[in-house]
Amino acid sequence: MADLSPKPDVIVVGGGIVGLSVGWQLLQDGVEAVVIDAAPGTGASHAAAGMLAPIHEAYWGESHILGLNLAASQAWPAFADQLGADAIDYCRNGMLMAAYSADDKALLDSLGDLHEQEGLPVQRLRSRECRRSEPLLAPSVRGGVYSPLDHHVNPRRVVAELLKRVPVIAVSAAEIARDQVVADDGRRVACQQVVVAAGAWTGRLLGVPVRPVKGQILRLSGPEGLLGLPVRGVVRGSSVYAVPRSDGEIVVGATQEEQGFDTRVTAGGVYELLRDVLALLPGLSEVDLVETWAGLRPGAPDNAPIIGAGDDGIVYATGHYRNGILTAPITAAAVAALVQGRRPPVDLSPFSPNRFDAMPAARLPDAEPLSGVAG
Ligand code: GLY
């Protein structure tokens, strides 16, 4: 079997934002690293809106995930500065969660209670205060919660910047072991350590219980500055968000569907997103709809990420579910530390790949052959 390249120290399987960030951190530490992916940056990172939202993604019973997400949020300014904050459209003006109906307001109030119990810095806003913060909101909005700590970025631009810095071998991985990867054409890359950051495809490659969770997403294009703040809405019990870019693009997401490796955009998915976002932000009805897309979030059974060395000797960086963009830099720092025998900057014990050993094997959905693995 022919070798595919000179032997690097580390091979990272998966060229989404997580895998590329791991590769970049290793290279910065002086470790020779290469990423393997037939279509880097075309998976979940390409779909993602880019919310860096530890607070507005916080949910009951997930305080261990919240701790990681808050640490991730603190890692972002330095990461963005290194890549060029303007180049990646990194924006730190906070995020507003808004309630459409009285029932939605009740849900938001209890989320506000959760934020306060966790000691998170949030401001509860009345309807008029919401509209003062974001004039595009419908007058009927009942109230909201503003989080100054939740930021946003353009993930496609982050991936583009990382791809300028990290070497990628454009093949699909077919077989993976601790110290080598065999490509689907039979060629082999040997190394000292393999890291797997293959997003929703990790389960299919290695049997780790990671499932694909589909998210359909839309891109609108309007005048620059039309929407000033990213808004997360609860609209008649459904969740929707709108994230502005500096060039006038507005990303609207996202459905949450458990139906295997399906990336079809459906009439019903697009309808629900437009129905809810236009109820919340009626002024968006006049802007152009320029893209519809669907990506696959990688979800573990407990919805927490999988970061650390497995019993098989492979290092995992996957299962980031709804927070892959947010947690890419902290995951990269943690994995780079592990690979080099240093103490990671965060406690990884809740995220061990071995935590599922006692669980019954997950039934994994069938998938197309690996390409465009997601981070
Ligand atoms: N982080 C937003 C989403 O997964 O839809």
Short mmCIF file of C-alpha atoms and ligand atoms in Angstrom, two decimals:
data_model
loop_
_atom_site.label_atom_id
_atom_site.label_comp_id
_atom_site.label_asym_id
_atom_site.label_seq_id
_atom_site.Cartn_x
_atom_site.Cartn_y
_atom_site.Cartn_z
CA MET A 1 0.00 0.00 0.00
CA ALA A 2 1.53 3.39 -1.00
CA ASP A 3 2.03 6.16 1.49
CA LEU A 4 0.09 9.31 0.64
CA SER A 5 2.49 11.89 2.06
CA PRO A 6 5.60 12.19 4.21
CA LYS A 7 4.67 11.07 7.72
CA PRO A 8 3.21 13.99 9.75
CA ASP A 9 3.10 13.98 13.56
CA VAL A 10 -0.69 14.26 13.64
CA ILE A 11 -3.46 13.57 11.14
CA VAL A 12 -6.79 15.30 11.78
CA VAL A 13 -9.69 13.53 10.05
CA GLY A 14 -12.30 16.16 9.18
CA GLY A 15 -11.88 19.62 7.67
CA GLY A 16 -14.74 21.49 9.31
CA ILE A 17 -14.10 24.38 11.66
CA VAL A 18 -13.22 22.03 14.55
CA GLY A 19 -10.72 19.88 12.63
CA LEU A 20 -9.09 22.88 10.94
CA SER A 21 -8.81 24.71 14.28
CA VAL A 22 -7.18 21.66 15.85
CA GLY A 23 -4.75 21.45 12.93
CA TRP A 24 -3.94 25.16 13.15
CA GLN A 25 -3.35 25.06 16.92
CA LEU A 26 -1.00 22.08 16.52
CA LEU A 27 0.94 23.84 13.76
CA GLN A 28 1.25 26.94 15.94
CA ASP A 29 2.65 24.70 18.70
CA GLY A 30 5.28 23.37 16.30
CA VAL A 31 3.59 20.00 15.76
CA GLU A 32 3.48 18.85 12.14
CA ALA A 33 -0.22 18.36 11.44
CA VAL A 34 -2.27 17.69 8.35
CA VAL A 35 -6.04 17.57 7.87
CA ILE A 36 -7.70 14.90 5.71
CA ASP A 37 -11.00 15.78 4.03
CA ALA A 38 -12.21 15.36 0.44
CA ALA A 39 -14.32 18.53 0.68
CA PRO A 40 -13.18 20.68 3.62
CA GLY A 41 -15.59 23.22 5.04
CA THR A 42 -18.65 21.92 3.19
CA GLY A 43 -20.43 20.24 6.10
CA ALA A 44 -21.99 21.74 9.22
CA SER A 45 -19.55 24.68 9.19
CA HIS A 46 -20.93 25.76 5.80
CA ALA A 47 -24.51 25.70 7.07
CA ALA A 48 -23.90 27.33 10.46
CA ALA A 49 -25.14 30.83 11.24
CA GLY A 50 -22.15 31.49 13.49
CA MET A 51 -23.83 32.28 16.79
CA LEU A 52 -21.26 32.29 19.60
CA ALA A 53 -23.97 32.07 22.20
CA PRO A 54 -23.18 30.34 25.49
CA ILE A 55 -26.09 32.11 27.16
CA HIS A 56 -28.85 31.92 24.58
CA GLU A 57 -27.96 28.25 23.90
CA ALA A 58 -28.05 27.43 27.65
CA TYR A 59 -30.69 24.92 28.63
CA TRP A 60 -31.89 23.25 31.81
CA GLY A 61 -29.76 20.36 33.08
CA GLU A 62 -26.73 21.24 30.92
CA SER A 63 -24.52 23.21 33.33
CA HIS A 64 -21.41 21.15 32.38
CA ILE A 65 -21.94 22.16 28.75
CA LEU A 66 -22.54 25.77 29.84
CA GLY A 67 -19.15 25.79 31.63
CA LEU A 68 -17.37 24.67 28.46
CA ASN A 69 -19.33 27.13 26.34
CA LEU A 70 -18.45 30.05 28.63
CA ALA A 71 -14.76 29.09 28.51
CA ALA A 72 -15.11 28.85 24.72
CA SER A 73 -16.60 32.32 24.58
CA GLN A 74 -13.57 33.69 26.45
CA ALA A 75 -11.22 32.00 23.98
CA TRP A 76 -12.86 33.64 20.96
CA PRO A 77 -11.43 37.21 21.06
CA ALA A 78 -7.81 35.99 20.83
CA PHE A 79 -8.73 33.39 18.17
CA ALA A 80 -10.54 36.07 16.13
CA ASP A 81 -7.64 38.52 16.49
CA GLN A 82 -5.21 35.94 15.14
CA LEU A 83 -7.40 35.24 12.10
CA GLY A 84 -8.33 38.91 11.68
CA ALA A 85 -11.59 39.96 13.32
CA ASP A 86 -12.76 41.94 10.26
CA ALA A 87 -11.81 39.15 7.86
CA ILE A 88 -14.12 36.74 9.68
CA ASP A 89 -16.88 39.29 10.48
CA TYR A 90 -16.51 38.77 14.25
CA CYS A 91 -19.06 40.94 16.02
CA ARG A 92 -19.46 41.48 19.77
CA ASN A 93 -22.65 43.51 20.10
CA GLY A 94 -24.59 40.88 22.05
CA MET A 95 -27.75 38.97 21.19
CA LEU A 96 -31.43 39.51 21.92
CA MET A 97 -33.90 36.73 22.65
CA ALA A 98 -37.45 37.89 21.97
CA ALA A 99 -40.87 36.43 22.77
CA TYR A 100 -43.69 36.65 20.24
CA SER A 101 -46.74 35.64 22.31
CA ALA A 102 -47.71 35.60 26.00
CA ASP A 103 -46.88 31.88 26.18
CA ASP A 104 -43.52 32.52 24.51
CA LYS A 105 -42.89 35.22 27.11
CA ALA A 106 -43.55 32.69 29.90
CA LEU A 107 -40.90 30.40 28.40
CA LEU A 108 -38.46 33.29 28.08
CA ASP A 109 -39.12 34.33 31.69
CA SER A 110 -38.19 30.88 32.94
CA LEU A 111 -35.07 30.86 30.75
CA GLY A 112 -34.23 34.26 32.28
CA ASP A 113 -34.61 32.62 35.73
CA LEU A 114 -32.17 29.90 34.64
CA HIS A 115 -29.67 32.51 33.44
CA GLU A 116 -29.90 34.36 36.74
CA GLN A 117 -29.54 31.14 38.79
CA GLU A 118 -26.36 30.41 36.84
CA GLY A 119 -25.12 33.95 37.56
CA LEU A 120 -25.09 34.90 33.87
CA PRO A 121 -25.16 38.58 32.93
CA VAL A 122 -28.50 39.12 31.16
CA GLN A 123 -30.91 42.04 30.98
CA ARG A 124 -34.65 41.44 30.82
CA LEU A 125 -36.33 43.89 28.44
CA ARG A 126 -39.94 45.02 28.04
CA SER A 127 -41.51 45.14 24.60
CA ARG A 128 -40.62 48.80 24.03
CA GLU A 129 -37.03 48.25 25.19
CA CYS A 130 -36.69 45.32 22.77
CA ARG A 131 -37.77 47.55 19.88
CA ARG A 132 -35.41 50.29 20.98
CA SER A 133 -32.55 47.76 20.85
CA GLU A 134 -33.68 46.32 17.51
CA PRO A 135 -36.20 48.53 15.64
CA LEU A 136 -36.97 45.80 13.09
CA LEU A 137 -38.81 43.76 15.74
CA ALA A 138 -42.61 43.55 15.44
CA PRO A 139 -44.51 45.88 17.80
CA SER A 140 -46.37 42.81 19.09
CA VAL A 141 -43.18 41.32 20.63
CA ARG A 142 -43.94 40.77 24.33
CA GLY A 143 -40.48 41.14 25.82
CA GLY A 144 -36.98 39.79 25.66
CA VAL A 145 -33.67 38.95 27.25
CA TYR A 146 -30.49 40.68 26.08
CA SER A 147 -27.18 38.88 26.49
CA PRO A 148 -24.04 41.02 26.03
CA LEU A 149 -21.80 37.92 26.17
CA ASP A 150 -23.30 36.23 23.08
CA HIS A 151 -21.44 37.21 19.91
CA HIS A 152 -21.42 36.10 16.28
CA VAL A 153 -19.05 35.40 13.38
CA ASN A 154 -19.20 34.28 9.75
CA PRO A 155 -18.18 30.57 9.86
CA ARG A 156 -17.58 30.36 6.11
CA ARG A 157 -15.01 33.12 6.41
CA VAL A 158 -13.42 31.44 9.44
CA VAL A 159 -13.02 28.24 7.43
CA ALA A 160 -11.58 30.20 4.47
CA GLU A 161 -8.98 31.80 6.76
CA LEU A 162 -8.10 28.48 8.38
CA LEU A 163 -7.70 26.83 4.96
CA LYS A 164 -5.01 29.43 4.15
CA ARG A 165 -3.07 28.24 7.20
CA VAL A 166 -3.61 24.48 7.42
CA PRO A 167 -2.51 21.84 4.85
CA VAL A 168 -5.32 19.55 3.71
CA ILE A 169 -5.05 16.22 1.90
CA ALA A 170 -8.19 16.02 -0.24
CA VAL A 171 -9.20 12.38 0.20
CA SER A 172 -11.92 10.62 2.17
CA ALA A 173 -10.94 8.50 5.16
CA ALA A 174 -12.06 4.88 4.92
CA GLU A 175 -10.20 3.20 7.81
CA ILE A 176 -8.85 4.88 10.92
CA ALA A 177 -6.52 3.66 13.65
CA ARG A 178 -4.54 5.45 16.37
CA ASP A 179 -1.52 5.93 14.11
CA GLN A 180 -2.76 5.76 10.53
CA VAL A 181 -5.57 6.56 8.14
CA VAL A 182 -6.35 4.60 4.99
CA ALA A 183 -8.04 6.65 2.27
CA ASP A 184 -10.93 5.34 0.20
CA ASP A 185 -8.54 4.84 -2.74
CA GLY A 186 -6.43 2.45 -0.62
CA ARG A 187 -3.52 4.82 0.03
CA ARG A 188 -2.29 5.21 3.59
CA VAL A 189 -1.04 8.08 5.76
CA ALA A 190 0.89 7.06 8.85
CA CYS A 191 1.50 9.34 11.82
CA GLN A 192 2.05 9.31 15.58
CA GLN A 193 -1.48 10.32 16.53
CA VAL A 194 -4.83 10.49 14.75
CA VAL A 195 -7.46 13.02 15.83
CA VAL A 196 -11.00 12.51 14.56
CA ALA A 197 -13.12 15.63 14.03
CA ALA A 198 -15.52 14.14 11.52
CA GLY A 199 -18.72 15.69 12.88
CA ALA A 200 -21.90 13.74 12.14
CA TRP A 201 -19.88 11.17 10.19
CA THR A 202 -17.85 10.09 13.23
CA GLY A 203 -20.36 7.43 14.18
CA ARG A 204 -20.25 5.85 10.77
CA LEU A 205 -16.46 5.87 10.70
CA LEU A 206 -15.78 4.59 14.20
CA GLY A 207 -18.99 3.48 15.90
CA VAL A 208 -18.99 6.33 18.43
CA PRO A 209 -22.65 7.20 19.13
CA VAL A 210 -22.88 10.48 17.20
CA ARG A 211 -26.08 11.13 15.26
CA PRO A 212 -26.81 13.68 12.52
CA VAL A 213 -29.32 16.38 13.51
CA LYS A 214 -30.47 18.21 10.40
CA GLY A 215 -30.75 21.98 10.33
CA GLN A 216 -32.29 23.79 7.37
CA ILE A 217 -31.17 27.39 7.05
CA LEU A 218 -31.85 30.40 4.80
CA ARG A 219 -29.75 33.32 3.66
CA LEU A 220 -31.42 36.67 2.99
CA SER A 221 -29.71 39.69 1.50
CA GLY A 222 -30.73 43.21 2.42
CA PRO A 223 -29.23 46.66 2.84
CA GLU A 224 -26.20 46.81 5.14
CA GLY A 225 -27.24 47.45 8.74
CA LEU A 226 -30.93 46.58 8.18
CA LEU A 227 -30.78 44.18 11.14
CA GLY A 228 -28.43 45.48 13.81
CA LEU A 229 -28.59 42.76 16.45
CA PRO A 230 -28.73 39.00 16.14
CA VAL A 231 -32.16 37.96 17.34
CA ARG A 232 -33.30 34.61 18.70
CA GLY A 233 -37.03 34.34 18.79
CA VAL A 234 -39.57 32.09 20.39
CA VAL A 235 -42.60 32.26 18.09
CA ARG A 236 -45.67 30.28 19.16
CA GLY A 237 -43.36 27.76 20.84
CA SER A 238 -40.95 27.42 17.89
CA SER A 239 -37.39 28.66 17.92
CA VAL A 240 -35.99 30.80 15.11
CA TYR A 241 -32.97 33.08 14.80
CA ALA A 242 -31.71 35.79 12.47
CA VAL A 243 -28.00 36.62 12.43
CA PRO A 244 -26.78 39.69 10.48
CA ARG A 245 -23.51 39.96 8.59
CA SER A 246 -21.69 43.25 7.97
CA ASP A 247 -22.45 43.04 4.21
CA GLY A 248 -26.24 42.92 4.66
CA GLU A 249 -26.63 39.15 4.58
CA ILE A 250 -28.98 37.76 7.23
CA VAL A 251 -28.84 34.07 8.13
CA VAL A 252 -32.15 32.60 9.31
CA GLY A 253 -32.18 29.25 11.07
CA ALA A 254 -32.69 26.59 11.83
CA THR A 255 -34.86 23.52 11.82
CA GLN A 256 -33.91 20.67 14.13
CA GLU A 257 -34.74 17.32 12.53
CA GLU A 258 -33.73 13.79 13.53
CA GLN A 259 -33.86 11.87 10.26
CA GLY A 260 -30.42 10.54 9.49
CA PHE A 261 -28.11 11.70 6.71
CA ASP A 262 -30.75 13.72 4.90
CA THR A 263 -29.73 17.17 3.63
CA ARG A 264 -32.78 17.91 1.49
CA VAL A 265 -34.24 21.39 1.76
CA THR A 266 -38.00 20.99 2.07
CA ALA A 267 -40.92 23.30 1.36
CA GLY A 268 -42.15 22.76 4.92
CA GLY A 269 -38.78 23.61 6.47
CA VAL A 270 -38.42 26.83 4.47
CA TYR A 271 -42.06 27.75 5.18
CA GLU A 272 -41.66 27.35 8.94
CA LEU A 273 -38.48 29.43 9.06
CA LEU A 274 -39.99 32.24 6.96
CA ARG A 275 -43.30 32.14 8.86
CA ASP A 276 -41.58 32.53 12.23
CA VAL A 277 -38.89 35.02 11.27
CA LEU A 278 -41.38 37.29 9.46
CA ALA A 279 -43.72 37.22 12.46
CA LEU A 280 -40.83 38.44 14.57
CA LEU A 281 -39.11 40.76 12.05
CA PRO A 282 -41.81 41.71 9.49
CA GLY A 283 -39.50 44.18 7.71
CA LEU A 284 -37.51 41.25 6.31
CA SER A 285 -40.36 40.35 3.95
CA GLU A 286 -38.98 42.77 1.33
CA VAL A 287 -35.40 41.47 1.19
CA ASP A 288 -34.02 38.87 -1.25
CA LEU A 289 -33.98 35.18 -0.37
CA VAL A 290 -30.59 34.17 -1.81
CA GLU A 291 -29.88 30.69 -0.47
CA THR A 292 -31.50 27.68 1.13
CA TRP A 293 -29.28 25.02 2.68
CA ALA A 294 -29.23 22.14 5.13
CA GLY A 295 -26.42 20.81 7.31
CA LEU A 296 -25.99 18.05 9.87
CA ARG A 297 -25.13 18.85 13.47
CA PRO A 298 -23.22 16.06 15.23
CA GLY A 299 -25.15 15.08 18.37
CA ALA A 300 -24.06 12.65 21.11
CA PRO A 301 -26.74 10.85 23.17
CA ASP A 302 -26.37 13.45 25.97
CA ASN A 303 -25.88 16.35 23.51
CA ALA A 304 -22.46 17.13 25.06
CA PRO A 305 -19.32 17.17 22.92
CA ILE A 306 -16.88 14.29 22.73
CA ILE A 307 -13.36 15.54 23.38
CA GLY A 308 -10.51 13.32 24.55
CA ALA A 309 -8.65 10.06 24.01
CA GLY A 310 -10.74 6.95 23.42
CA ASP A 311 -9.93 3.44 24.60
CA ASP A 312 -8.88 2.82 20.98
CA GLY A 313 -6.05 5.40 21.34
CA ILE A 314 -7.71 7.80 18.88
CA VAL A 315 -8.27 11.38 20.07
CA TYR A 316 -11.83 12.58 19.44
CA ALA A 317 -13.04 16.14 18.83
CA THR A 318 -16.64 15.74 17.75
CA GLY A 319 -20.29 15.79 18.88
CA HIS A 320 -20.35 19.58 19.22
CA TYR A 321 -24.05 19.59 18.30
CA ARG A 322 -25.38 23.19 18.33
CA ASN A 323 -22.10 24.76 19.46
CA GLY A 324 -19.37 23.70 17.05
CA ILE A 325 -18.50 27.22 15.92
CA LEU A 326 -18.42 28.51 19.51
CA THR A 327 -16.33 25.65 20.87
CA ALA A 328 -13.84 25.20 18.00
CA PRO A 329 -11.04 27.32 19.56
CA ILE A 330 -11.31 25.79 23.05
CA THR A 331 -11.55 22.30 21.56
CA ALA A 332 -8.43 23.02 19.52
CA ALA A 333 -6.54 24.21 22.60
CA ALA A 334 -7.68 21.16 24.60
CA VAL A 335 -6.86 18.61 21.90
CA ALA A 336 -3.47 20.19 21.17
CA ALA A 337 -2.63 20.00 24.88
CA LEU A 338 -3.71 16.34 25.09
CA VAL A 339 -1.69 15.35 22.03
CA GLN A 340 1.41 17.02 23.48
CA GLY A 341 0.93 15.51 26.95
CA ARG A 342 -0.01 18.81 28.58
CA ARG A 343 -2.95 19.54 30.87
CA PRO A 344 -5.95 20.81 28.83
CA PRO A 345 -7.24 24.31 29.65
CA VAL A 346 -10.66 22.90 30.67
CA ASP A 347 -11.85 19.80 32.55
CA LEU A 348 -12.59 17.27 29.81
CA SER A 349 -13.89 14.50 32.08
CA PRO A 350 -17.61 15.16 31.25
CA PHE A 351 -16.74 14.94 27.54
CA SER A 352 -14.77 11.68 27.52
CA PRO A 353 -15.40 9.41 24.50
CA ASN A 354 -15.41 6.51 26.95
CA ARG A 355 -18.48 7.76 28.85
CA PHE A 356 -20.74 5.75 26.53
CA ASP A 357 -19.16 2.40 27.33
CA ALA A 358 -21.96 1.49 29.70
CA MET A 359 -24.66 2.54 27.26
CA PRO A 360 -26.34 0.20 24.80
CA ALA A 361 -24.87 0.61 21.31
CA ALA A 362 -26.68 3.35 19.42
CA ARG A 363 -28.41 2.35 16.20
CA LEU A 364 -26.71 4.58 13.67
CA PRO A 365 -28.46 5.75 10.53
CA ASP A 366 -27.13 4.62 7.16
CA ALA A 367 -25.05 7.18 5.33
CA GLU A 368 -23.64 8.07 1.96
CA PRO A 369 -19.88 7.43 1.59
CA LEU A 370 -17.82 9.92 3.59
CA SER A 371 -17.13 13.24 1.93
CA GLY A 372 -17.30 16.75 3.22
CA VAL A 373 -17.09 15.79 6.87
CA ALA A 374 -18.48 18.41 9.18
CA GLY A 375 -16.95 20.06 12.19
N1 GLY B 1 -26.22 26.92 16.90
C1 GLY B 1 -27.42 27.05 16.22
C2 GLY B 1 -27.93 25.82 15.61
O1 GLY B 1 -27.36 24.76 15.78
O2 GLY B 1 -28.95 25.88 14.96
#
